[in-house]
PDB file of N, CA, C and O in Angstrom:
ATOM      1  N   MET A   1     131.822 -42.882  11.488  1.00 51.00           N
ATOM      2  CA  MET A   1     133.110 -42.871  10.818  1.00 51.00           C
ATOM      3  C   MET A   1     133.173 -43.947   9.750  1.00 51.00           C
ATOM      4  O   MET A   1     133.696 -43.749   8.694  1.00 51.00           O
ATOM      5  N   GLY A   2     132.656 -45.133  10.057  1.00 57.00           N
ATOM      6  CA  GLY A   2     132.639 -46.187   9.064  1.00 57.00           C
ATOM      7  C   GLY A   2     133.638 -47.277   9.375  1.00 57.00           C
ATOM      8  O   GLY A   2     134.538 -47.097  10.171  1.00 57.00           O
ATOM      9  N   SER A   3     133.460 -48.406   8.721  1.00 62.00           N
ATOM     10  CA  SER A   3     134.378 -49.515   8.943  1.00 62.00           C
ATOM     11  C   SER A   3     135.644 -49.326   8.117  1.00 62.00           C
ATOM     12  O   SER A   3     135.694 -48.517   7.201  1.00 62.00           O
ATOM     13  N   GLY A   4     136.664 -50.092   8.441  1.00 62.00           N
ATOM     14  CA  GLY A   4     137.934 -50.011   7.723  1.00 62.00           C
ATOM     15  C   GLY A   4     137.779 -50.314   6.242  1.00 62.00           C
ATOM     16  O   GLY A   4     138.388 -49.682   5.398  1.00 62.00           O
ATOM     17  N   LYS A   5     136.941 -51.302   5.927  1.00 75.00           N
ATOM     18  CA  LYS A   5     136.732 -51.690   4.533  1.00 75.00           C
ATOM     19  C   LYS A   5     136.072 -50.561   3.745  1.00 75.00           C
ATOM     20  O   LYS A   5     136.493 -50.239   2.651  1.00 75.00           O
ATOM     21  N   THR A   6     135.059 -49.940   4.333  1.00 89.00           N
ATOM     22  CA  THR A   6     134.364 -48.842   3.671  1.00 89.00           C
ATOM     23  C   THR A   6     135.314 -47.677   3.429  1.00 89.00           C
ATOM     24  O   THR A   6     135.322 -47.088   2.356  1.00 89.00           O
ATOM     25  N   ILE A   7     136.125 -47.356   4.406  1.00 89.00           N
ATOM     26  CA  ILE A   7     137.061 -46.245   4.251  1.00 89.00           C
ATOM     27  C   ILE A   7     138.102 -46.583   3.195  1.00 89.00           C
ATOM     28  O   ILE A   7     138.486 -45.722   2.405  1.00 89.00           O
ATOM     29  N   GLN A   8     138.558 -47.828   3.143  1.00 91.00           N
ATOM     30  CA  GLN A   8     139.504 -48.221   2.097  1.00 91.00           C
ATOM     31  C   GLN A   8     138.910 -48.011   0.705  1.00 91.00           C
ATOM     32  O   GLN A   8     139.587 -47.519  -0.195  1.00 91.00           O
ATOM     33  N   GLN A   9     137.642 -48.365   0.563  1.00 94.00           N
ATOM     34  CA  GLN A   9     136.980 -48.175  -0.723  1.00 94.00           C
ATOM     35  C   GLN A   9     136.865 -46.688  -1.054  1.00 94.00           C
ATOM     36  O   GLN A   9     137.098 -46.269  -2.194  1.00 94.00           O
ATOM     37  N   ARG A  10     136.503 -45.894  -0.051  1.00 95.00           N
ATOM     38  CA  ARG A  10     136.400 -44.447  -0.264  1.00 95.00           C
ATOM     39  C   ARG A  10     137.761 -43.842  -0.561  1.00 95.00           C
ATOM     40  O   ARG A  10     137.875 -42.926  -1.379  1.00 95.00           O
ATOM     41  N   LEU A  11     138.810 -44.358   0.091  1.00 95.00           N
ATOM     42  CA  LEU A  11     140.168 -43.882  -0.182  1.00 95.00           C
ATOM     43  C   LEU A  11     140.529 -44.097  -1.649  1.00 95.00           C
ATOM     44  O   LEU A  11     141.042 -43.183  -2.305  1.00 95.00           O
ATOM     45  N   GLU A  12     140.295 -45.295  -2.135  1.00 96.00           N
ATOM     46  CA  GLU A  12     140.626 -45.596  -3.532  1.00 96.00           C
ATOM     47  C   GLU A  12     139.835 -44.714  -4.493  1.00 96.00           C
ATOM     48  O   GLU A  12     140.390 -44.193  -5.465  1.00 96.00           O
ATOM     49  N   LYS A  13     138.549 -44.546  -4.242  1.00 96.00           N
ATOM     50  CA  LYS A  13     137.706 -43.712  -5.098  1.00 96.00           C
ATOM     51  C   LYS A  13     138.204 -42.262  -5.109  1.00 96.00           C
ATOM     52  O   LYS A  13     138.331 -41.645  -6.163  1.00 96.00           O
ATOM     53  N   ASN A  14     138.510 -41.736  -3.919  1.00 97.00           N
ATOM     54  CA  ASN A  14     138.939 -40.345  -3.827  1.00 97.00           C
ATOM     55  C   ASN A  14     140.369 -40.140  -4.305  1.00 97.00           C
ATOM     56  O   ASN A  14     140.714 -39.072  -4.801  1.00 97.00           O
ATOM     57  N   ARG A  15     141.208 -41.154  -4.183  1.00 96.00           N
ATOM     58  CA  ARG A  15     142.563 -41.076  -4.723  1.00 96.00           C
ATOM     59  C   ARG A  15     142.509 -40.984  -6.249  1.00 96.00           C
ATOM     60  O   ARG A  15     143.216 -40.177  -6.861  1.00 96.00           O
ATOM     61  N   LYS A  16     141.641 -41.796  -6.851  1.00 97.00           N
ATOM     62  CA  LYS A  16     141.486 -41.744  -8.311  1.00 97.00           C
ATOM     63  C   LYS A  16     140.934 -40.385  -8.741  1.00 97.00           C
ATOM     64  O   LYS A  16     141.392 -39.799  -9.727  1.00 97.00           O
ATOM     65  N   ARG A  17     139.973 -39.878  -7.990  1.00 97.00           N
ATOM     66  CA  ARG A  17     139.412 -38.559  -8.310  1.00 97.00           C
ATOM     67  C   ARG A  17     140.489 -37.483  -8.244  1.00 97.00           C
ATOM     68  O   ARG A  17     140.558 -36.618  -9.104  1.00 97.00           O
ATOM     69  N   LEU A  18     141.347 -37.543  -7.226  1.00 96.00           N
ATOM     70  CA  LEU A  18     142.431 -36.572  -7.111  1.00 96.00           C
ATOM     71  C   LEU A  18     143.367 -36.669  -8.317  1.00 96.00           C
ATOM     72  O   LEU A  18     143.754 -35.647  -8.896  1.00 96.00           O
ATOM     73  N   TYR A  19     143.710 -37.876  -8.701  1.00 96.00           N
ATOM     74  CA  TYR A  19     144.575 -38.085  -9.857  1.00 96.00           C
ATOM     75  C   TYR A  19     143.942 -37.492 -11.129  1.00 96.00           C
ATOM     76  O   TYR A  19     144.602 -36.788 -11.897  1.00 96.00           O
ATOM     77  N   ASP A  20     142.647 -37.752 -11.330  1.00 97.00           N
ATOM     78  CA  ASP A  20     141.944 -37.243 -12.510  1.00 97.00           C
ATOM     79  C   ASP A  20     141.872 -35.713 -12.507  1.00 97.00           C
ATOM     80  O   ASP A  20     142.081 -35.068 -13.540  1.00 97.00           O
ATOM     81  N   LEU A  21     141.577 -35.131 -11.337  1.00 97.00           N
ATOM     82  CA  LEU A  21     141.512 -33.668 -11.249  1.00 97.00           C
ATOM     83  C   LEU A  21     142.878 -33.041 -11.505  1.00 97.00           C
ATOM     84  O   LEU A  21     142.980 -32.015 -12.179  1.00 97.00           O
ATOM     85  N   HIS A  22     143.925 -33.679 -10.980  1.00 97.00           N
ATOM     86  CA  HIS A  22     145.277 -33.171 -11.216  1.00 97.00           C
ATOM     87  C   HIS A  22     145.615 -33.207 -12.701  1.00 97.00           C
ATOM     88  O   HIS A  22     146.186 -32.254 -13.240  1.00 97.00           O
ATOM     89  N   ALA A  23     145.254 -34.303 -13.361  1.00 97.00           N
ATOM     90  CA  ALA A  23     145.523 -34.427 -14.798  1.00 97.00           C
ATOM     91  C   ALA A  23     144.766 -33.373 -15.599  1.00 97.00           C
ATOM     92  O   ALA A  23     145.275 -32.835 -16.592  1.00 97.00           O
ATOM     93  N   LYS A  24     143.561 -33.039 -15.155  1.00 97.00           N
ATOM     94  CA  LYS A  24     142.719 -32.096 -15.891  1.00 97.00           C
ATOM     95  C   LYS A  24     143.064 -30.638 -15.602  1.00 97.00           C
ATOM     96  O   LYS A  24     143.111 -29.814 -16.511  1.00 97.00           O
ATOM     97  N   TYR A  25     143.293 -30.287 -14.320  1.00 97.00           N
ATOM     98  CA  TYR A  25     143.427 -28.886 -13.927  1.00 97.00           C
ATOM     99  C   TYR A  25     144.832 -28.466 -13.496  1.00 97.00           C
ATOM    100  O   TYR A  25     145.108 -27.278 -13.401  1.00 97.00           O
ATOM    101  N   GLY A  26     145.687 -29.406 -13.161  1.00 95.00           N
ATOM    102  CA  GLY A  26     147.016 -29.059 -12.666  1.00 95.00           C
ATOM    103  C   GLY A  26     147.045 -29.022 -11.144  1.00 95.00           C
ATOM    104  O   GLY A  26     146.017 -29.022 -10.473  1.00 95.00           O
ATOM    105  N   LEU A  27     148.253 -28.957 -10.612  1.00 92.00           N
ATOM    106  CA  LEU A  27     148.459 -29.137  -9.185  1.00 92.00           C
ATOM    107  C   LEU A  27     147.858 -28.046  -8.313  1.00 92.00           C
ATOM    108  O   LEU A  27     147.319 -28.332  -7.250  1.00 92.00           O
ATOM    109  N   GLY A  28     147.913 -26.785  -8.717  1.00 93.00           N
ATOM    110  CA  GLY A  28     147.495 -25.690  -7.852  1.00 93.00           C
ATOM    111  C   GLY A  28     146.029 -25.290  -7.930  1.00 93.00           C
ATOM    112  O   GLY A  28     145.609 -24.350  -7.260  1.00 93.00           O
ATOM    113  N   HIS A  29     145.234 -25.977  -8.708  1.00 96.00           N
ATOM    114  CA  HIS A  29     143.830 -25.604  -8.873  1.00 96.00           C
ATOM    115  C   HIS A  29     143.025 -25.900  -7.596  1.00 96.00           C
ATOM    116  O   HIS A  29     143.303 -26.853  -6.875  1.00 96.00           O
ATOM    117  N   ASN A  30     142.018 -25.055  -7.343  1.00 97.00           N
ATOM    118  CA  ASN A  30     141.196 -25.214  -6.139  1.00 97.00           C
ATOM    119  C   ASN A  30     140.524 -26.579  -6.050  1.00 97.00           C
ATOM    120  O   ASN A  30     140.394 -27.134  -4.963  1.00 97.00           O
ATOM    121  N   TYR A  31     140.058 -27.121  -7.181  1.00 97.00           N
ATOM    122  CA  TYR A  31     139.425 -28.445  -7.161  1.00 97.00           C
ATOM    123  C   TYR A  31     140.409 -29.500  -6.646  1.00 97.00           C
ATOM    124  O   TYR A  31     140.037 -30.379  -5.867  1.00 97.00           O
ATOM    125  N   VAL A  32     141.647 -29.404  -7.124  1.00 96.00           N
ATOM    126  CA  VAL A  32     142.676 -30.371  -6.735  1.00 96.00           C
ATOM    127  C   VAL A  32     143.012 -30.217  -5.251  1.00 96.00           C
ATOM    128  O   VAL A  32     143.115 -31.209  -4.523  1.00 96.00           O
ATOM    129  N   LEU A  33     143.138 -28.986  -4.792  1.00 96.00           N
ATOM    130  CA  LEU A  33     143.456 -28.743  -3.383  1.00 96.00           C
ATOM    131  C   LEU A  33     142.344 -29.233  -2.466  1.00 96.00           C
ATOM    132  O   LEU A  33     142.609 -29.866  -1.436  1.00 96.00           O
ATOM    133  N   ARG A  34     141.094 -28.961  -2.841  1.00 97.00           N
ATOM    134  CA  ARG A  34     139.965 -29.443  -2.028  1.00 97.00           C
ATOM    135  C   ARG A  34     139.909 -30.963  -1.987  1.00 97.00           C
ATOM    136  O   ARG A  34     139.681 -31.558  -0.938  1.00 97.00           O
ATOM    137  N   GLN A  35     140.133 -31.584  -3.133  1.00 96.00           N
ATOM    138  CA  GLN A  35     140.111 -33.053  -3.178  1.00 96.00           C
ATOM    139  C   GLN A  35     141.267 -33.629  -2.362  1.00 96.00           C
ATOM    140  O   GLN A  35     141.114 -34.652  -1.703  1.00 96.00           O
ATOM    141  N   SER A  36     142.387 -32.964  -2.361  1.00 95.00           N
ATOM    142  CA  SER A  36     143.517 -33.399  -1.546  1.00 95.00           C
ATOM    143  C   SER A  36     143.161 -33.351  -0.057  1.00 95.00           C
ATOM    144  O   SER A  36     143.516 -34.258   0.712  1.00 95.00           O
ATOM    145  N   MET A  37     142.421 -32.340   0.353  1.00 96.00           N
ATOM    146  CA  MET A  37     141.987 -32.225   1.747  1.00 96.00           C
ATOM    147  C   MET A  37     140.998 -33.338   2.102  1.00 96.00           C
ATOM    148  O   MET A  37     141.049 -33.896   3.207  1.00 96.00           O
ATOM    149  N   VAL A  38     140.101 -33.660   1.174  1.00 96.00           N
ATOM    150  CA  VAL A  38     139.153 -34.759   1.388  1.00 96.00           C
ATOM    151  C   VAL A  38     139.923 -36.069   1.583  1.00 96.00           C
ATOM    152  O   VAL A  38     139.657 -36.840   2.511  1.00 96.00           O
ATOM    153  N   LEU A  39     140.895 -36.298   0.723  1.00 95.00           N
ATOM    154  CA  LEU A  39     141.701 -37.509   0.815  1.00 95.00           C
ATOM    155  C   LEU A  39     142.498 -37.545   2.127  1.00 95.00           C
ATOM    156  O   LEU A  39     142.588 -38.584   2.778  1.00 95.00           O
ATOM    157  N   ASP A  40     143.053 -36.416   2.531  1.00 94.00           N
ATOM    158  CA  ASP A  40     143.776 -36.337   3.810  1.00 94.00           C
ATOM    159  C   ASP A  40     142.877 -36.734   4.976  1.00 94.00           C
ATOM    160  O   ASP A  40     143.296 -37.478   5.871  1.00 94.00           O
ATOM    161  N   GLU A  41     141.657 -36.250   4.987  1.00 94.00           N
ATOM    162  CA  GLU A  41     140.744 -36.576   6.083  1.00 94.00           C
ATOM    163  C   GLU A  41     140.404 -38.067   6.087  1.00 94.00           C
ATOM    164  O   GLU A  41     140.330 -38.690   7.145  1.00 94.00           O
ATOM    165  N   LEU A  42     140.218 -38.650   4.921  1.00 94.00           N
ATOM    166  CA  LEU A  42     139.952 -40.091   4.848  1.00 94.00           C
ATOM    167  C   LEU A  42     141.159 -40.892   5.349  1.00 94.00           C
ATOM    168  O   LEU A  42     140.991 -41.895   6.051  1.00 94.00           O
ATOM    169  N   ILE A  43     142.355 -40.450   5.014  1.00 93.00           N
ATOM    170  CA  ILE A  43     143.564 -41.118   5.497  1.00 93.00           C
ATOM    171  C   ILE A  43     143.633 -41.024   7.016  1.00 93.00           C
ATOM    172  O   ILE A  43     143.959 -42.002   7.700  1.00 93.00           O
ATOM    173  N   ASN A  44     143.303 -39.856   7.557  1.00 92.00           N
ATOM    174  CA  ASN A  44     143.284 -39.693   9.013  1.00 92.00           C
ATOM    175  C   ASN A  44     142.265 -40.616   9.669  1.00 92.00           C
ATOM    176  O   ASN A  44     142.541 -41.235  10.698  1.00 92.00           O
ATOM    177  N   GLN A  45     141.084 -40.727   9.083  1.00 92.00           N
ATOM    178  CA  GLN A  45     140.055 -41.625   9.617  1.00 92.00           C
ATOM    179  C   GLN A  45     140.543 -43.073   9.588  1.00 92.00           C
ATOM    180  O   GLN A  45     140.368 -43.810  10.561  1.00 92.00           O
ATOM    181  N   TYR A  46     141.133 -43.461   8.475  1.00 90.00           N
ATOM    182  CA  TYR A  46     141.647 -44.823   8.352  1.00 90.00           C
ATOM    183  C   TYR A  46     142.702 -45.091   9.422  1.00 90.00           C
ATOM    184  O   TYR A  46     142.684 -46.137  10.084  1.00 90.00           O
ATOM    185  N   ASN A  47     143.618 -44.153   9.608  1.00 89.00           N
ATOM    186  CA  ASN A  47     144.671 -44.327  10.614  1.00 89.00           C
ATOM    187  C   ASN A  47     144.099 -44.417  12.028  1.00 89.00           C
ATOM    188  O   ASN A  47     144.586 -45.203  12.839  1.00 89.00           O
ATOM    189  N   ARG A  48     143.083 -43.620  12.328  1.00 88.00           N
ATOM    190  CA  ARG A  48     142.468 -43.700  13.657  1.00 88.00           C
ATOM    191  C   ARG A  48     141.874 -45.085  13.896  1.00 88.00           C
ATOM    192  O   ARG A  48     142.024 -45.659  14.971  1.00 88.00           O
ATOM    193  N   ILE A  49     141.211 -45.637  12.897  1.00 86.00           N
ATOM    194  CA  ILE A  49     140.617 -46.971  13.022  1.00 86.00           C
ATOM    195  C   ILE A  49     141.721 -48.024  13.135  1.00 86.00           C
ATOM    196  O   ILE A  49     141.682 -48.887  14.008  1.00 86.00           O
ATOM    197  N   TYR A  50     142.729 -47.943  12.279  1.00 84.00           N
ATOM    198  CA  TYR A  50     143.803 -48.925  12.258  1.00 84.00           C
ATOM    199  C   TYR A  50     144.562 -48.939  13.581  1.00 84.00           C
ATOM    200  O   TYR A  50     144.789 -49.989  14.170  1.00 84.00           O
ATOM    201  N   TYR A  51     144.953 -47.776  14.065  1.00 81.00           N
ATOM    202  CA  TYR A  51     145.743 -47.720  15.294  1.00 81.00           C
ATOM    203  C   TYR A  51     144.910 -48.007  16.537  1.00 81.00           C
ATOM    204  O   TYR A  51     145.441 -48.461  17.542  1.00 81.00           O
ATOM    205  N   ALA A  52     143.614 -47.768  16.469  1.00 80.00           N
ATOM    206  CA  ALA A  52     142.743 -48.116  17.600  1.00 80.00           C
ATOM    207  C   ALA A  52     142.707 -49.631  17.780  1.00 80.00           C
ATOM    208  O   ALA A  52     142.596 -50.127  18.898  1.00 80.00           O
ATOM    209  N   LYS A  53     142.821 -50.374  16.690  1.00 78.00           N
ATOM    210  CA  LYS A  53     142.816 -51.836  16.772  1.00 78.00           C
ATOM    211  C   LYS A  53     144.147 -52.369  17.292  1.00 78.00           C
ATOM    212  O   LYS A  53     144.190 -53.427  17.902  1.00 78.00           O
ATOM    213  N   LEU A  54     145.236 -51.661  17.045  1.00 78.00           N
ATOM    214  CA  LEU A  54     146.564 -52.137  17.431  1.00 78.00           C
ATOM    215  C   LEU A  54     146.943 -51.814  18.864  1.00 78.00           C
ATOM    216  O   LEU A  54     147.644 -52.582  19.512  1.00 78.00           O
ATOM    217  N   LYS A  55     146.531 -50.664  19.331  1.00 70.00           N
ATOM    218  CA  LYS A  55     147.023 -50.173  20.611  1.00 70.00           C
ATOM    219  C   LYS A  55     145.898 -49.936  21.595  1.00 70.00           C
ATOM    220  O   LYS A  55     144.773 -49.664  21.217  1.00 70.00           O
ATOM    221  N   LYS A  56     146.252 -49.998  22.872  1.00 58.00           N
ATOM    222  CA  LYS A  56     145.323 -49.586  23.908  1.00 58.00           C
ATOM    223  C   LYS A  56     145.322 -48.066  23.934  1.00 58.00           C
ATOM    224  O   LYS A  56     146.314 -47.436  23.565  1.00 58.00           O
ATOM    225  N   PRO A  57     144.256 -47.478  24.407  1.00 56.00           N
ATOM    226  CA  PRO A  57     144.252 -46.019  24.532  1.00 56.00           C
ATOM    227  C   PRO A  57     145.385 -45.565  25.439  1.00 56.00           C
ATOM    228  O   PRO A  57     145.748 -46.235  26.396  1.00 56.00           O
ATOM    229  N   ILE A  58     145.938 -44.419  25.135  1.00 54.00           N
ATOM    230  CA  ILE A  58     147.077 -43.915  25.889  1.00 54.00           C
ATOM    231  C   ILE A  58     146.718 -43.661  27.348  1.00 54.00           C
ATOM    232  O   ILE A  58     147.559 -43.803  28.227  1.00 54.00           O
ATOM    233  N   ALA A  59     145.474 -43.329  27.640  1.00 55.00           N
ATOM    234  CA  ALA A  59     145.070 -43.057  29.020  1.00 55.00           C
ATOM    235  C   ALA A  59     145.280 -44.287  29.893  1.00 55.00           C
ATOM    236  O   ALA A  59     145.710 -44.168  31.033  1.00 55.00           O
ATOM    237  N   SER A  60     145.011 -45.476  29.382  1.00 55.00           N
ATOM    238  CA  SER A  60     145.202 -46.672  30.192  1.00 55.00           C
ATOM    239  C   SER A  60     146.680 -46.889  30.496  1.00 55.00           C
ATOM    240  O   SER A  60     147.038 -47.345  31.572  1.00 55.00           O
ATOM    241  N   PHE A  61     147.559 -46.524  29.573  1.00 53.00           N
ATOM    242  CA  PHE A  61     148.995 -46.626  29.817  1.00 53.00           C
ATOM    243  C   PHE A  61     149.418 -45.655  30.911  1.00 53.00           C
ATOM    244  O   PHE A  61     150.175 -46.012  31.802  1.00 53.00           O
ATOM    245  N   ILE A  62     148.919 -44.445  30.863  1.00 56.00           N
ATOM    246  CA  ILE A  62     149.267 -43.441  31.864  1.00 56.00           C
ATOM    247  C   ILE A  62     148.789 -43.879  33.244  1.00 56.00           C
ATOM    248  O   ILE A  62     149.531 -43.781  34.219  1.00 56.00           O
ATOM    249  N   ILE A  63     147.585 -44.395  33.322  1.00 56.00           N
ATOM    250  CA  ILE A  63     147.062 -44.861  34.609  1.00 56.00           C
ATOM    251  C   ILE A  63     147.897 -46.031  35.108  1.00 56.00           C
ATOM    252  O   ILE A  63     148.298 -46.072  36.266  1.00 56.00           O
ATOM    253  N   TYR A  64     148.195 -46.984  34.246  1.00 53.00           N
ATOM    254  CA  TYR A  64     149.003 -48.141  34.631  1.00 53.00           C
ATOM    255  C   TYR A  64     150.372 -47.688  35.140  1.00 53.00           C
ATOM    256  O   TYR A  64     150.831 -48.104  36.192  1.00 53.00           O
ATOM    257  N   PHE A  65     151.021 -46.819  34.389  1.00 55.00           N
ATOM    258  CA  PHE A  65     152.344 -46.340  34.757  1.00 55.00           C
ATOM    259  C   PHE A  65     152.301 -45.574  36.075  1.00 55.00           C
ATOM    260  O   PHE A  65     153.151 -45.764  36.936  1.00 55.00           O
ATOM    261  N   SER A  66     151.301 -44.732  36.243  1.00 54.00           N
ATOM    262  CA  SER A  66     151.181 -43.946  37.470  1.00 54.00           C
ATOM    263  C   SER A  66     150.978 -44.846  38.684  1.00 54.00           C
ATOM    264  O   SER A  66     151.614 -44.647  39.714  1.00 54.00           O
ATOM    265  N   VAL A  67     150.118 -45.833  38.576  1.00 51.00           N
ATOM    266  CA  VAL A  67     149.847 -46.737  39.693  1.00 51.00           C
ATOM    267  C   VAL A  67     151.103 -47.516  40.059  1.00 51.00           C
ATOM    268  O   VAL A  67     151.474 -47.606  41.228  1.00 51.00           O
ATOM    269  N   HIS A  68     151.786 -48.056  39.062  1.00 50.00           N
ATOM    270  CA  HIS A  68     152.970 -48.851  39.348  1.00 50.00           C
ATOM    271  C   HIS A  68     154.129 -47.986  39.848  1.00 50.00           C
ATOM    272  O   HIS A  68     154.902 -48.432  40.701  1.00 50.00           O
ATOM    273  N   SER A  69     154.266 -46.779  39.368  1.00 52.00           N
ATOM    274  CA  SER A  69     155.289 -45.869  39.875  1.00 52.00           C
ATOM    275  C   SER A  69     154.996 -45.502  41.316  1.00 52.00           C
ATOM    276  O   SER A  69     155.892 -45.450  42.158  1.00 52.00           O
ATOM    277  N   TYR A  70     153.743 -45.261  41.619  1.00 47.00           N
ATOM    278  CA  TYR A  70     153.334 -44.910  42.978  1.00 47.00           C
ATOM    279  C   TYR A  70     153.618 -46.074  43.923  1.00 47.00           C
ATOM    280  O   TYR A  70     154.140 -45.893  45.017  1.00 47.00           O
ATOM    281  N   ARG A  71     153.299 -47.308  43.493  1.00 49.00           N
ATOM    282  CA  ARG A  71     153.575 -48.488  44.323  1.00 49.00           C
ATOM    283  C   ARG A  71     155.073 -48.614  44.592  1.00 49.00           C
ATOM    284  O   ARG A  71     155.495 -48.937  45.693  1.00 49.00           O
ATOM    285  N   GLY A  72     155.883 -48.362  43.564  1.00 50.00           N
ATOM    286  CA  GLY A  72     157.333 -48.424  43.741  1.00 50.00           C
ATOM    287  C   GLY A  72     157.825 -47.368  44.715  1.00 50.00           C
ATOM    288  O   GLY A  72     158.694 -47.614  45.547  1.00 50.00           O
ATOM    289  N   TYR A  73     157.250 -46.200  44.638  1.00 44.00           N
ATOM    290  CA  TYR A  73     157.624 -45.117  45.537  1.00 44.00           C
ATOM    291  C   TYR A  73     157.264 -45.474  46.984  1.00 44.00           C
ATOM    292  O   TYR A  73     158.069 -45.303  47.890  1.00 44.00           O
ATOM    293  N   ILE A  74     156.071 -46.021  47.169  1.00 43.00           N
ATOM    294  CA  ILE A  74     155.616 -46.399  48.512  1.00 43.00           C
ATOM    295  C   ILE A  74     156.544 -47.478  49.088  1.00 43.00           C
ATOM    296  O   ILE A  74     156.973 -47.390  50.236  1.00 43.00           O
ATOM    297  N   SER A  75     156.861 -48.502  48.297  1.00 47.00           N
ATOM    298  CA  SER A  75     157.678 -49.604  48.821  1.00 47.00           C
ATOM    299  C   SER A  75     159.105 -49.147  49.144  1.00 47.00           C
ATOM    300  O   SER A  75     159.730 -49.693  50.036  1.00 47.00           O
ATOM    301  N   LYS A  76     159.624 -48.164  48.444  1.00 49.00           N
ATOM    302  CA  LYS A  76     160.980 -47.676  48.709  1.00 49.00           C
ATOM    303  C   LYS A  76     161.036 -46.741  49.907  1.00 49.00           C
ATOM    304  O   LYS A  76     162.043 -46.665  50.586  1.00 49.00           O
ATOM    305  N   HIS A  77     159.981 -46.002  50.171  1.00 44.00           N
ATOM    306  CA  HIS A  77     160.017 -44.953  51.185  1.00 44.00           C
ATOM    307  C   HIS A  77     159.288 -45.286  52.472  1.00 44.00           C
ATOM    308  O   HIS A  77     159.394 -44.552  53.443  1.00 44.00           O
ATOM    309  N   PHE A  78     158.535 -46.372  52.501  1.00 42.00           N
ATOM    310  CA  PHE A  78     157.777 -46.693  53.721  1.00 42.00           C
ATOM    311  C   PHE A  78     157.957 -48.114  54.141  1.00 42.00           C
ATOM    312  O   PHE A  78     158.148 -49.019  53.528  1.00 42.00           O
TER     313      PHE A  78
END
């Protein structure tokens, strides 16, 4: 996938390419649409890397919540 810095550089390069293609061909041209999809995927990759650094995986939250809910249930009912 690449590091955050590399993806940022690729984002800037592909954003400029999209701008240039739009200026040359217009909004609805296939080149512009394809480049927009490339840029979307790079944005998604960047977000996956960024949010992976900020948050724990959701599975660990579910396990934590389930264990603590179960403990609460046991202490209330037994």
